[in-house]
Coordinates of C-alpha atoms in Angstrom, one line a residue:
M1024 CA 12.4 -45.4 -13.1
P1025 CA 13.4 -43.1 -15.9
I1026 CA 14.5 -39.5 -15.1
I1027 CA 11.9 -37.0 -16.0
C1028 CA 12.9 -33.7 -17.7
V1029 CA 11.0 -30.5 -17.1
C1030 CA 11.1 -29.7 -20.7
R1031 CA 8.2 -32.0 -21.5
R1032 CA 5.3 -33.7 -19.8
P1033 CA 5.7 -37.5 -19.2
Q1034 CA 4.0 -39.3 -22.0
S1035 CA 2.1 -42.0 -20.1
P1036 CA -1.6 -41.7 -20.9
F1037 CA -3.7 -43.4 -18.2
G1038 CA -0.6 -44.8 -16.6
Y1039 CA -0.6 -42.0 -14.1
F1040 CA -4.3 -41.8 -13.6
P1041 CA -6.1 -43.6 -10.7
P1042 CA -8.8 -46.2 -11.2
N1043 CA -12.3 -44.8 -10.9
F1044 CA -14.4 -47.7 -9.7
L1045 CA -15.2 -45.8 -6.5
L1046 CA -17.2 -43.4 -8.7
T1047 CA -19.9 -46.0 -9.3
E1048 CA -23.1 -45.9 -7.4
N1049 CA -22.3 -49.1 -5.5
N1050 CA -19.3 -47.5 -3.8
R1051 CA -20.8 -44.1 -3.3
N1052 CA -20.8 -44.2 0.5
D1053 CA -17.2 -45.4 0.8
R1054 CA -16.1 -42.7 -1.7
I1055 CA -17.8 -39.9 0.2
D1056 CA -16.5 -41.2 3.6
L1057 CA -13.0 -41.4 2.3
F1058 CA -13.1 -38.0 0.7
T1059 CA -14.5 -36.4 3.9
A1060 CA -11.8 -38.1 6.0
A1061 CA -9.0 -36.9 3.7
L1062 CA -10.5 -33.4 3.6
N1063 CA -10.7 -33.1 7.3
G1064 CA -7.4 -35.0 8.0
V1065 CA -9.1 -37.8 10.1
W1066 CA -6.7 -40.6 9.6
K1067 CA -8.5 -43.3 11.7
A1068 CA -11.7 -42.9 9.7
A1069 CA -9.7 -43.1 6.4
E1070 CA -7.7 -46.1 7.6
S1071 CA -10.8 -48.1 8.6
I1072 CA -12.2 -47.6 5.1
M1073 CA -8.9 -48.6 3.3
E1074 CA -8.6 -51.7 5.5
R1075 CA -11.7 -53.1 3.8
D1076 CA -10.1 -52.7 0.4
A1077 CA -6.4 -51.8 -0.2
S1078 CA -7.1 -50.6 -3.7
Y1079 CA -9.0 -47.6 -2.2
V1080 CA -5.6 -46.0 -1.4
N1081 CA -4.9 -45.1 -5.1
S1082 CA -8.5 -44.9 -6.3
S1083 CA -10.4 -41.7 -7.4
V1084 CA -12.6 -40.2 -4.7
T1085 CA -13.9 -37.3 -6.9
E1086 CA -15.1 -37.0 -10.4
E1087 CA -11.9 -35.1 -11.1
F1088 CA -10.0 -38.3 -10.6
Q1089 CA -8.4 -37.1 -7.3
T1090 CA -7.3 -39.6 -4.8
A1091 CA -7.3 -39.3 -1.0
L1092 CA -3.7 -38.2 -1.3
H1093 CA -4.7 -35.3 -3.7
V1094 CA -7.4 -34.2 -1.3
A1095 CA -5.3 -34.4 1.9
A1096 CA -2.3 -32.7 0.2
G1097 CA -4.4 -29.8 -1.0
A1098 CA -6.0 -29.5 2.5
K1099 CA -2.5 -29.2 4.1
H1100 CA -2.9 -32.3 6.4
T1101 CA 0.8 -33.2 6.8
D1102 CA 0.3 -36.1 9.2
F1103 CA -2.4 -37.6 7.1
V1104 CA -0.2 -37.5 4.0
K1105 CA 2.7 -39.0 5.9
K1106 CA 0.7 -41.9 7.2
L1107 CA -1.0 -42.5 3.8
V1108 CA 2.3 -42.7 2.0
N1109 CA 4.3 -44.6 4.7
R1110 CA 1.6 -47.1 5.8
R1111 CA -0.5 -47.5 2.7
Q1112 CA 2.1 -46.9 0.0
A1113 CA 0.1 -44.3 -1.9
N1114 CA 1.3 -43.6 -5.4
L1115 CA 2.7 -40.1 -5.4
R1116 CA 2.7 -39.8 -9.2
L1117 CA -0.9 -40.4 -9.9
Q1118 CA -2.5 -37.4 -11.8
D1119 CA -6.1 -36.2 -11.6
K1120 CA -8.2 -35.2 -14.6
N1121 CA -6.4 -31.9 -15.0
G1122 CA -3.0 -33.6 -14.9
N1123 CA -2.1 -32.5 -11.4
T1124 CA -0.2 -34.8 -9.0
A1125 CA -0.8 -34.7 -5.3
F1126 CA 2.4 -32.7 -5.1
C1127 CA 0.9 -30.1 -7.4
H1128 CA -2.0 -29.8 -5.1
A1129 CA 0.4 -29.2 -2.2
V1130 CA 2.2 -26.6 -4.2
M1131 CA -1.1 -24.8 -5.0
A1132 CA -2.0 -24.8 -1.3
G1133 CA 1.4 -23.5 -0.4
S1134 CA 2.0 -26.4 2.1
I1135 CA 5.8 -26.6 2.4
P1136 CA 5.8 -29.4 5.0
V1137 CA 3.8 -31.6 2.7
A1138 CA 5.9 -30.7 -0.3
E1139 CA 9.2 -31.3 1.5
F1140 CA 8.0 -34.7 2.7
M1141 CA 6.9 -35.8 -0.8
L1142 CA 10.2 -34.6 -2.3
V1143 CA 12.1 -36.8 0.2
K1144 CA 10.0 -39.7 -1.0
D1145 CA 10.3 -38.8 -4.7
G1146 CA 12.7 -36.0 -5.7
E1147 CA 11.4 -36.0 -9.3
L1148 CA 7.9 -34.8 -8.3
A1149 CA 9.2 -31.3 -8.7
L1150 CA 9.8 -32.0 -12.4
I1151 CA 6.5 -33.6 -13.3
R1152 CA 4.2 -31.2 -15.0
G1153 CA 0.7 -30.5 -13.8
G1154 CA -2.4 -28.8 -15.2
Q1155 CA -2.0 -26.9 -18.4
N1156 CA 1.4 -28.5 -18.9
S1157 CA 2.8 -26.3 -16.1
I1158 CA 5.8 -27.2 -14.0
P1159 CA 5.4 -27.0 -10.2
L1160 CA 7.7 -24.0 -10.0
F1161 CA 5.4 -22.0 -12.2
I1162 CA 2.3 -23.2 -10.3
A1163 CA 3.9 -21.9 -7.0
V1164 CA 4.7 -18.6 -8.6
I1165 CA 1.3 -18.0 -10.2
F1166 CA -0.5 -18.9 -6.9
G1167 CA 1.8 -16.4 -5.1
H1168 CA 3.4 -18.8 -2.7
H1169 CA 6.8 -17.2 -2.4
D1170 CA 8.4 -19.6 0.1
M1171 CA 7.2 -22.6 -2.0
A1172 CA 8.6 -21.0 -5.1
R1173 CA 12.0 -20.5 -3.4
L1174 CA 12.0 -24.2 -2.4
L1175 CA 11.2 -25.4 -5.9
F1176 CA 13.6 -23.1 -7.6
Q1177 CA 16.4 -24.5 -5.4
K1178 CA 15.3 -28.1 -6.3
T1179 CA 15.0 -27.5 -10.0
E1180 CA 17.5 -24.8 -10.8
T1181 CA 19.9 -27.1 -12.7
H1182 CA 17.0 -28.7 -14.6
L1183 CA 15.8 -25.4 -15.9
D1184 CA 18.6 -25.4 -18.4
H1185 CA 16.7 -28.1 -20.3
S1186 CA 13.4 -26.2 -20.3
E1187 CA 11.8 -24.6 -23.2
W1188 CA 12.5 -20.9 -23.6
E1189 CA 8.7 -20.2 -23.4
D1190 CA 8.6 -21.8 -19.9
L1191 CA 11.4 -19.6 -18.6
E1192 CA 9.8 -16.5 -20.0
E1193 CA 6.5 -17.5 -18.4
I1194 CA 8.1 -18.0 -15.0
F1195 CA 10.2 -14.9 -15.2
F1196 CA 7.3 -12.5 -16.1
T1197 CA 5.0 -14.1 -13.5
C1198 CA 7.7 -13.7 -10.8
I1199 CA 7.7 -10.0 -11.6
E1200 CA 3.9 -9.7 -11.6
T1201 CA 3.7 -11.5 -8.2
N1202 CA 6.6 -9.5 -6.7
M1203 CA 8.9 -12.5 -6.4
F1204 CA 11.9 -10.4 -7.4
D1205 CA 14.6 -12.5 -5.8
I1206 CA 13.7 -15.5 -8.0
A1207 CA 13.3 -13.2 -11.1
L1208 CA 16.8 -11.8 -10.4
K1209 CA 18.3 -15.2 -10.2
L1210 CA 16.6 -16.2 -13.5
L1211 CA 17.8 -13.0 -15.1
S1212 CA 21.4 -13.5 -14.0
R1213 CA 21.3 -17.1 -15.4
Y1214 CA 19.4 -16.3 -18.6
G1215 CA 20.4 -12.8 -19.8
G1216 CA 18.1 -13.0 -22.8
L1217 CA 15.1 -12.6 -20.5
A1218 CA 16.0 -8.9 -20.3
V1219 CA 14.7 -8.2 -23.9
A1220 CA 12.0 -10.8 -24.0
R1221 CA 8.3 -9.8 -24.3
N1222 CA 5.3 -11.4 -22.7
A1223 CA 1.9 -12.2 -24.4
D1224 CA 1.1 -8.4 -24.2
K1225 CA 4.3 -7.5 -26.0
Q1226 CA 5.7 -5.9 -22.8
T1227 CA 9.3 -6.3 -21.6
A1228 CA 10.1 -6.8 -17.9
L1229 CA 11.0 -3.0 -17.8
H1230 CA 7.4 -2.2 -18.9
L1231 CA 6.0 -4.4 -16.2
L1232 CA 8.2 -2.8 -13.5
A1233 CA 7.4 0.7 -14.7
R1234 CA 3.8 0.0 -13.7
K1235 CA 4.7 -1.2 -10.2
P1236 CA 5.7 1.8 -8.1
S1237 CA 4.8 -0.2 -4.9
A1238 CA 7.7 -2.6 -5.7
F1239 CA 10.2 0.2 -5.0
D1240 CA 8.5 1.8 -1.9
S1241 CA 10.6 1.6 1.2
K1242 CA 8.2 1.1 4.0
R1243 CA 9.2 1.5 7.6
P1244 CA 8.8 -1.9 9.4
G1245 CA 6.5 -2.2 12.3
I1246 CA 7.7 -3.1 15.8
V1247 CA 7.0 -6.8 15.4
E1248 CA 8.7 -6.9 12.0
M1249 CA 11.7 -5.1 13.5
L1250 CA 12.1 -7.6 16.3
S1251 CA 11.8 -10.5 13.9
N1252 CA 14.4 -9.0 11.6
L1253 CA 16.9 -9.1 14.5
C1254 CA 16.7 -12.9 14.3
T1255 CA 16.5 -13.5 10.6
Y1256 CA 17.9 -11.5 7.7
K1257 CA 15.4 -10.8 4.9
E1258 CA 16.4 -8.9 1.8
S1259 CA 14.1 -5.9 1.0
D1260 CA 11.9 -6.4 -1.9
D1261 CA 12.3 -2.8 -3.1
N1262 CA 16.1 -3.3 -3.2
T1263 CA 15.8 -6.5 -5.2
A1264 CA 13.4 -4.9 -7.6
L1265 CA 15.8 -2.0 -8.1
E1266 CA 18.6 -4.5 -8.8
I1267 CA 16.4 -6.1 -11.5
V1268 CA 15.8 -2.8 -13.1
K1269 CA 19.6 -2.0 -13.2
S1270 CA 20.4 -5.4 -14.7
L1271 CA 17.6 -5.1 -17.3
W1272 CA 18.7 -1.6 -18.3
K1273 CA 22.3 -2.7 -18.5
N1274 CA 21.3 -5.5 -20.9
F1275 CA 19.2 -3.1 -22.9
L1276 CA 22.1 -0.6 -23.4
Q1277 CA 24.5 -3.4 -24.3
K1278 CA 22.2 -5.0 -26.9
Y1279 CA 20.6 -2.0 -28.6
T1280 CA 21.9 1.2 -30.3
R1281 CA 20.5 4.6 -29.2
E1282 CA 17.8 4.5 -31.8
N1283 CA 16.8 1.0 -31.0
V1284 CA 16.7 1.7 -27.2
R1285 CA 14.2 4.4 -27.8
A1286 CA 12.1 2.2 -30.0
E1287 CA 12.1 -0.6 -27.4
I1288 CA 11.0 1.6 -24.5
L1289 CA 8.2 3.2 -26.6
F1290 CA 6.5 -0.1 -27.6
P1291 CA 3.8 -1.0 -26.7
Y1292 CA 3.7 2.2 -24.6
N1293 CA 6.3 4.8 -23.4
L1294 CA 7.5 3.2 -20.2
L1295 CA 9.2 6.4 -19.0
L1296 CA 6.0 8.4 -19.2
K1297 CA 4.0 5.6 -17.6
A1298 CA 6.4 5.5 -14.7
A1299 CA 6.1 9.3 -14.4
E1300 CA 2.3 9.0 -14.4
L1301 CA 2.4 6.5 -11.5
G1302 CA 5.1 8.3 -9.5
N1303 CA 7.6 5.5 -10.0
Y1304 CA 10.6 7.7 -9.0
K1305 CA 13.2 5.0 -8.2
F1306 CA 12.5 3.2 -11.5
L1307 CA 13.0 6.4 -13.5
A1308 CA 16.1 7.4 -11.5
A1309 CA 17.7 4.0 -12.3
L1310 CA 17.2 4.5 -16.0
I1311 CA 18.1 8.2 -16.2
R1312 CA 21.3 7.9 -14.2
H1313 CA 22.7 5.6 -16.8
Y1314 CA 21.1 7.4 -19.8
P1315 CA 20.7 11.1 -19.0
E1316 CA 19.4 11.9 -22.5
L1317 CA 16.0 10.3 -21.4
I1318 CA 15.3 13.5 -19.5
W1319 CA 14.4 15.1 -22.9
E1320 CA 12.0 12.3 -24.0
T1321 CA 8.6 13.5 -25.0
D1322 CA 5.3 12.0 -26.1
D1323 CA 3.3 12.8 -29.2
E1324 CA 2.0 16.0 -27.5
N1325 CA 5.5 17.2 -26.6
R1326 CA 5.1 16.4 -22.9
T1327 CA 8.1 15.4 -20.8
I1328 CA 8.1 13.3 -17.7
F1329 CA 7.7 16.6 -15.7
H1330 CA 4.6 17.6 -17.7
I1331 CA 3.1 14.1 -17.0
A1332 CA 4.0 14.5 -13.3
V1333 CA 2.2 17.8 -13.2
M1334 CA -0.9 16.3 -14.9
H1335 CA -1.0 13.4 -12.4
R1336 CA 0.2 15.3 -9.3
Q1337 CA 3.3 13.1 -8.8
A1338 CA 5.4 15.4 -6.6
N1339 CA 8.3 13.0 -6.2
I1340 CA 8.8 13.1 -10.0
F1341 CA 8.1 16.8 -10.5
N1342 CA 10.4 18.1 -7.7
Q1343 CA 13.4 16.6 -9.5
I1344 CA 13.0 19.5 -11.9
Y1345 CA 14.9 21.6 -9.3
S1346 CA 17.9 19.2 -9.5
I1347 CA 18.6 19.4 -13.3
G1348 CA 20.0 22.9 -13.4
S1349 CA 19.5 25.0 -16.5
I1350 CA 17.7 22.2 -18.2
K1351 CA 14.7 23.1 -16.2
D1352 CA 14.4 26.5 -17.9
V1353 CA 14.3 24.8 -21.2
L1354 CA 11.8 22.0 -20.4
V1355 CA 9.3 24.3 -18.8
T1356 CA 9.0 26.3 -22.0
Y1357 CA 7.8 23.2 -24.0
Q1358 CA 4.5 24.0 -25.6
I1359 CA 1.7 21.5 -26.1
P1360 CA 0.1 21.5 -29.6
L1361 CA -3.6 21.3 -30.3
P1362 CA -4.8 17.7 -30.9
S1363 CA -6.9 18.9 -33.8
D1364 CA -4.1 21.0 -35.4
P1365 CA -0.5 20.0 -34.3
S1366 CA 0.8 23.0 -36.1
V1367 CA -0.8 25.3 -33.5
V1368 CA 1.1 25.4 -30.2
S1369 CA -0.6 27.0 -27.3
D1370 CA -0.8 25.3 -23.8
N1371 CA 2.1 25.2 -21.4
M1372 CA 2.9 23.4 -18.2
L1373 CA 0.8 25.8 -16.1
H1374 CA -2.3 25.0 -18.2
L1375 CA -1.8 21.4 -17.2
A1376 CA -1.5 22.3 -13.5
A1377 CA -4.8 24.3 -13.9
K1378 CA -6.7 21.2 -14.9
I1379 CA -8.2 19.0 -12.2
P1380 CA -6.6 15.5 -12.0
L1381 CA -8.3 12.1 -11.9
S1382 CA -10.4 11.3 -8.8
H1383 CA -8.0 8.7 -7.3
E1384 CA -5.1 11.2 -7.6
L1385 CA -7.2 13.9 -6.0
N1386 CA -8.2 11.6 -3.2
A1387 CA -4.6 11.1 -2.1
V1388 CA -5.4 14.0 0.3
P1389 CA -8.4 13.6 2.7
G1390 CA -11.2 16.2 2.7
S1391 CA -12.3 18.5 -0.1
A1392 CA -10.9 21.6 1.6
L1393 CA -7.4 20.1 1.8
Q1394 CA -7.7 18.8 -1.7
M1395 CA -8.4 22.3 -2.8
Q1396 CA -5.4 23.5 -0.9
R1397 CA -3.2 20.9 -2.5
E1398 CA -4.4 21.9 -6.0
L1399 CA -3.6 25.6 -5.2
L1400 CA -0.2 24.6 -4.0
W1401 CA 0.5 22.7 -7.3
F1402 CA -0.7 25.7 -9.3
E1403 CA 1.4 28.2 -7.4
E1404 CA 4.5 25.9 -7.5
V1405 CA 4.3 25.4 -11.3
K1406 CA 3.6 29.1 -11.7
S1407 CA 6.8 30.0 -9.8
I1408 CA 9.1 28.2 -12.2
L1409 CA 7.6 29.7 -15.4
Q1410 CA 8.7 32.9 -17.0
P1411 CA 6.4 35.9 -16.2
C1412 CA 5.3 36.1 -19.8
E1413 CA 4.0 32.5 -19.7
R1414 CA 2.0 32.8 -16.6
E1415 CA -0.9 34.8 -18.1
K1416 CA -0.7 33.3 -21.6
Q1417 CA -4.0 32.2 -23.2
G1418 CA -4.2 28.6 -24.1
S1419 CA -5.9 26.5 -26.7
E1420 CA -9.3 27.5 -25.3
G1421 CA -8.5 31.2 -25.2
L1422 CA -8.3 31.1 -21.4
T1423 CA -5.5 31.9 -19.1
P1424 CA -4.3 29.2 -16.6
R1425 CA -6.0 31.0 -13.7
Q1426 CA -9.3 31.0 -15.6
I1427 CA -9.0 27.4 -16.4
F1428 CA -8.2 26.6 -12.8
S1429 CA -11.3 28.4 -11.6
R1430 CA -13.5 26.6 -14.1
E1431 CA -12.0 23.2 -13.5
H1432 CA -12.2 23.4 -9.7
K1433 CA -15.6 25.0 -9.4
N1434 CA -17.2 21.8 -8.0
L1435 CA -14.3 21.1 -5.7
L1436 CA -14.5 24.6 -4.3
E1437 CA -18.2 24.1 -3.5
E1438 CA -17.4 20.7 -1.9
G1439 CA -14.6 22.3 0.0
K1440 CA -17.0 25.0 1.4
K1441 CA -19.4 22.3 2.5
W1442 CA -16.7 20.2 4.1
M1443 CA -15.2 23.1 5.9
R1444 CA -18.6 24.4 7.1
D1445 CA -19.8 20.9 8.3
T1446 CA -16.5 20.3 10.1
A1447 CA -16.6 23.8 11.7
T1448 CA -20.2 23.3 12.8
S1449 CA -19.6 20.0 14.4
C1450 CA -16.5 21.2 16.2
L1451 CA -18.3 24.4 17.3
I1452 CA -21.0 22.3 19.0
V1453 CA -18.4 20.3 20.9
A1454 CA -16.5 23.5 21.9
T1455 CA -19.7 25.1 23.1
I1456 CA -20.5 22.0 25.3
I1457 CA -17.0 22.1 26.8
T1458 CA -17.3 25.8 27.5
I1459 CA -20.6 25.3 29.3
V1460 CA -19.3 22.3 31.3
A1461 CA -16.1 24.1 32.2
Y1462 CA -18.0 27.3 33.3
Y1463 CA -20.3 25.4 35.6
A1464 CA -17.6 23.2 37.0
G1465 CA -15.7 26.3 38.0
F1466 CA -18.5 27.1 40.5
S1467 CA -19.1 23.5 41.6
I1468 CA -15.7 22.9 43.0
P1469 CA -14.9 19.7 44.9
G1470 CA -15.2 20.0 48.7
G1471 CA -17.4 23.0 48.5
Y1472 CA -16.9 26.4 50.3
N1473 CA -16.4 27.4 53.9
D1474 CA -19.6 28.8 55.6
S1475 CA -20.2 31.0 58.6
T1476 CA -19.9 28.1 61.0
S1477 CA -16.3 27.5 60.1
G1478 CA -13.5 28.2 62.5
C1479 CA -12.2 31.7 63.1
N1480 CA -9.0 31.1 61.2
V1481 CA -10.8 30.2 58.0
T1482 CA -12.0 32.9 55.5
I1483 CA -15.7 32.6 54.9
G1484 CA -16.5 31.7 51.3
S1485 CA -13.1 30.2 50.5
P1486 CA -12.8 26.7 49.1
V1487 CA -12.5 24.0 51.7
L1488 CA -9.7 22.2 49.8
I1489 CA -7.8 25.3 48.8
N1490 CA -4.6 24.1 50.4
H1491 CA -4.6 20.7 48.7
N1492 CA -2.2 20.4 45.7
L1493 CA -4.8 18.6 43.6
F1494 CA -7.2 21.5 44.0
H1495 CA -4.7 23.8 42.3
V1496 CA -4.5 21.2 39.5
F1497 CA -8.3 21.3 39.2
A1498 CA -8.4 25.1 39.1
V1499 CA -5.7 25.5 36.5
S1500 CA -7.1 22.8 34.2
E1501 CA -10.5 24.3 34.5
A1502 CA -9.2 27.7 33.4
I1503 CA -7.3 26.1 30.5
A1504 CA -10.4 24.2 29.4
L1505 CA -12.6 27.3 29.5
S1506 CA -10.1 29.6 27.8
F1507 CA -9.1 27.2 25.0
S1508 CA -12.7 26.1 24.4
I1509 CA -13.8 29.7 24.0
T1510 CA -10.8 30.3 21.6
S1511 CA -11.8 27.2 19.6
M1512 CA -15.4 28.6 19.4
L1513 CA -14.2 31.9 18.0
I1514 CA -11.9 30.2 15.5
F1515 CA -14.8 28.0 14.2
L1516 CA -17.1 31.0 14.0
F1517 CA -14.5 32.7 11.9
I1518 CA -14.4 29.7 9.6
L1519 CA -18.2 29.7 9.3
T1520 CA -18.3 33.4 8.4
S1521 CA -15.4 33.2 5.9
R1522 CA -15.8 34.3 2.2
Y1523 CA -14.5 31.0 1.0
T1524 CA -12.6 32.3 -2.0
E1525 CA -9.9 30.2 -3.7
E1526 CA -7.1 32.1 -2.0
D1527 CA -8.7 31.4 1.4
F1528 CA -8.2 27.7 0.9
L1529 CA -4.5 28.1 0.3
K1530 CA -3.6 29.2 3.9
S1531 CA -6.3 31.1 5.8
L1532 CA -8.9 28.3 6.2
P1533 CA -6.5 25.4 6.7
V1534 CA -4.5 27.3 9.3
S1535 CA -7.8 28.3 11.1
L1536 CA -9.0 24.7 11.0
M1537 CA -5.6 23.5 12.4
F1538 CA -5.6 25.9 15.3
G1539 CA -9.3 25.3 15.9
L1540 CA -8.8 21.6 16.2
A1541 CA -5.6 22.0 18.3
T1542 CA -7.3 24.3 20.8
L1543 CA -10.3 22.0 20.9
L1544 CA -8.1 19.0 21.7
I1545 CA -6.3 21.0 24.4
S1546 CA -9.6 22.0 26.0
I1547 CA -10.8 18.4 26.0
M1548 CA -7.6 17.2 27.6
A1549 CA -7.7 19.9 30.2
M1550 CA -11.3 19.1 31.0
I1551 CA -10.4 15.4 31.5
V1552 CA -7.5 16.5 33.8
S1553 CA -9.9 18.6 35.9
F1554 CA -12.3 15.6 36.1
T1555 CA -9.7 13.2 37.2
S1556 CA -8.3 15.6 39.8
A1557 CA -11.8 16.1 41.2
F1558 CA -12.2 12.4 41.5
F1559 CA -8.9 12.0 43.4
L1560 CA -10.1 14.8 45.7
A1561 CA -13.4 13.0 46.3
Y1562 CA -11.5 9.9 47.3
R1563 CA -8.7 11.6 49.1
E1564 CA -9.4 10.1 52.6
S1565 CA -9.7 6.6 51.3
Y1566 CA -6.6 7.1 49.0
N1567 CA -4.5 8.4 51.9
Q1568 CA -5.5 5.4 54.0
H1569 CA -4.7 3.0 51.1
K1570 CA -8.4 2.1 50.7
L1571 CA -10.1 2.0 47.4
R1572 CA -7.1 3.4 45.6
W1573 CA -8.0 1.5 42.5
V1574 CA -11.2 3.4 42.0
P1575 CA -9.8 6.9 41.1
I1576 CA -6.9 5.3 39.2
L1577 CA -9.3 3.2 37.1
V1578 CA -11.6 6.2 36.5
S1579 CA -8.6 8.3 35.4
G1580 CA -7.6 5.6 32.9
F1581 CA -11.0 5.4 31.3
A1582 CA -11.2 9.2 31.2
L1583 CA -7.9 9.5 29.4
L1584 CA -8.9 6.9 26.8
P1585 CA -11.1 9.3 24.7
A1586 CA -8.5 12.1 24.8
A1587 CA -5.8 9.7 23.6
S1588 CA -8.1 8.3 20.9
L1589 CA -9.0 11.8 19.6
G1590 CA -5.3 12.8 19.6
L1591 CA -4.4 9.8 17.5
L1592 CA -7.3 10.4 15.1
L1593 CA -6.6 14.1 14.6
Y1594 CA -2.8 13.8 14.3
P1595 CA -2.7 12.8 10.6
L1596 CA -5.0 15.6 9.7
L1597 CA -3.1 18.2 11.7
R1598 CA 0.2 16.9 10.4
D1599 CA -0.9 17.2 6.8
I1600 CA -2.2 20.7 7.2
F1601 CA 1.0 21.8 9.0
Y1602 CA 3.4 20.4 6.4
S1603 CA 1.3 21.6 3.5
T1604 CA 1.0 25.1 4.8
Y1605 CA 4.3 25.8 6.5
C1606 CA 7.0 23.3 5.5
R1607 CA 6.2 23.2 1.8
S1608 CA 8.4 20.1 1.6
L1609 CA 6.1 18.6 -1.0
F1610 CA 8.1 20.3 -3.8
R1611 CA 11.6 20.0 -2.6
P1612 CA 13.7 17.0 -3.9
K1613 CA 15.0 14.6 -1.2
N1614 CA 17.3 12.9 -3.7
S1615 CA 18.6 13.8 -7.2
L1616 CA 17.9 11.7 -10.3
F1617 CA 21.7 11.7 -11.0
I1618 CA 23.0 10.7 -7.5

């Protein structure tokens, strides 16, 4: 059998296509039964059909010219495929109407066991092109089957040298789009010309990576992932993507002059500003560290990456302005010309901060009130780095930045008021209920009081269980629940009676909400503690005698469940308010662009 090259599709019309006599009306029942058996992986049913006529093995069972092997391979039935090939000698190279072999169907399904078995039987299956003249490696990549793509790259790596350049470009760009960076890096190291190649949209690989900030995000692994990593080493995708960027940029700088580099990164769009818009910090850092002059790059409206970061609220980009020294004092003075008259320069960076961002950028923070706080934080931060003479400057509309901010955020301010009032009202109702319950529980103590018939050594009117340790737990927790619930009520009343000015949303209202929620949570937990202690007191005799111990323990577990759930639900909100109000770490660089 001749060796097949991946650079072209085998030229054997009809030679690789199965007979279609089963598609006739006379064989309709057999075709349907064989198709169903292959689809469900029922070997005995399929074998009984093929015993009647051995030609059924390599005959079409669908109008797309798919055989039983095509169907079973696509359905991931490994045992069925093995028996069909070993016992019935199914032809592995038959192609369906679209030109796909059964191996291509296994690749599309991502079935590695089936693919590995077929490659053992016929190693050249990985080189036979499928639908739309695509090699199996490209099929695996475009369907997003990473492990399958690794397997096929390993099997066909040496044959890729004979492929057409367009195929290599297609695989390379698709690997980047589907986050298969390890394969893309291997292709790039083998074929350096891919660094400056462009896809159908005229974008280089750097342009594609500039739009993928998620490829560079370092996410903390979960517990299960951490345990699995102890057994197997897996290279981080964000590290691999960063290595690709560094390799691509190195090739760019070696191939092009300074003027040509700028032309390449500007077409079809400015990849620096696009990366800044999407908050792709690691991508920008990799480029700027090897080409610091990019820090001065501007668009047609004289906006740098820091202006774009302000517009799109990308703090991880903007906060790098503090790490560039005196360059900061120059960049913040850049003026933005009027679109209608470029000769007139008026707006500055603070005017950009005063304008409300896009909805998806605004919704990065939950709740209208906290969104308003985040907008105020941005405005004040940008204001702090500008010269005093620039802070009250009138812009292109004849308005100061503060006036623009008030106009642009008018609706958000109203939504923030409503959100804060609704939240405070709901919490006030809960706090009131807890106060009432805690107040009455204080007079309905477990065990009751001593009356006049008690012994002479007992004070009349004193609690019966006053000497029991759990009674003191009950008393203290009741006092905590009552005092903190009343405190929570007062805080939420303060929120409801607030003036709701813009400045109130910067600190006063968020802090009040944080303390209100915290005291409400403490009062709920204290109330649950008093409830569980009362239950243990009620079962004290049985508990001490080791009878029915499970009842108070079970009740306590159920009682703690809502408190724990509420704590977990409120924690992200309380954390966001605390960090935004007190830590102010949003605008402090964790790493420098040049380190």
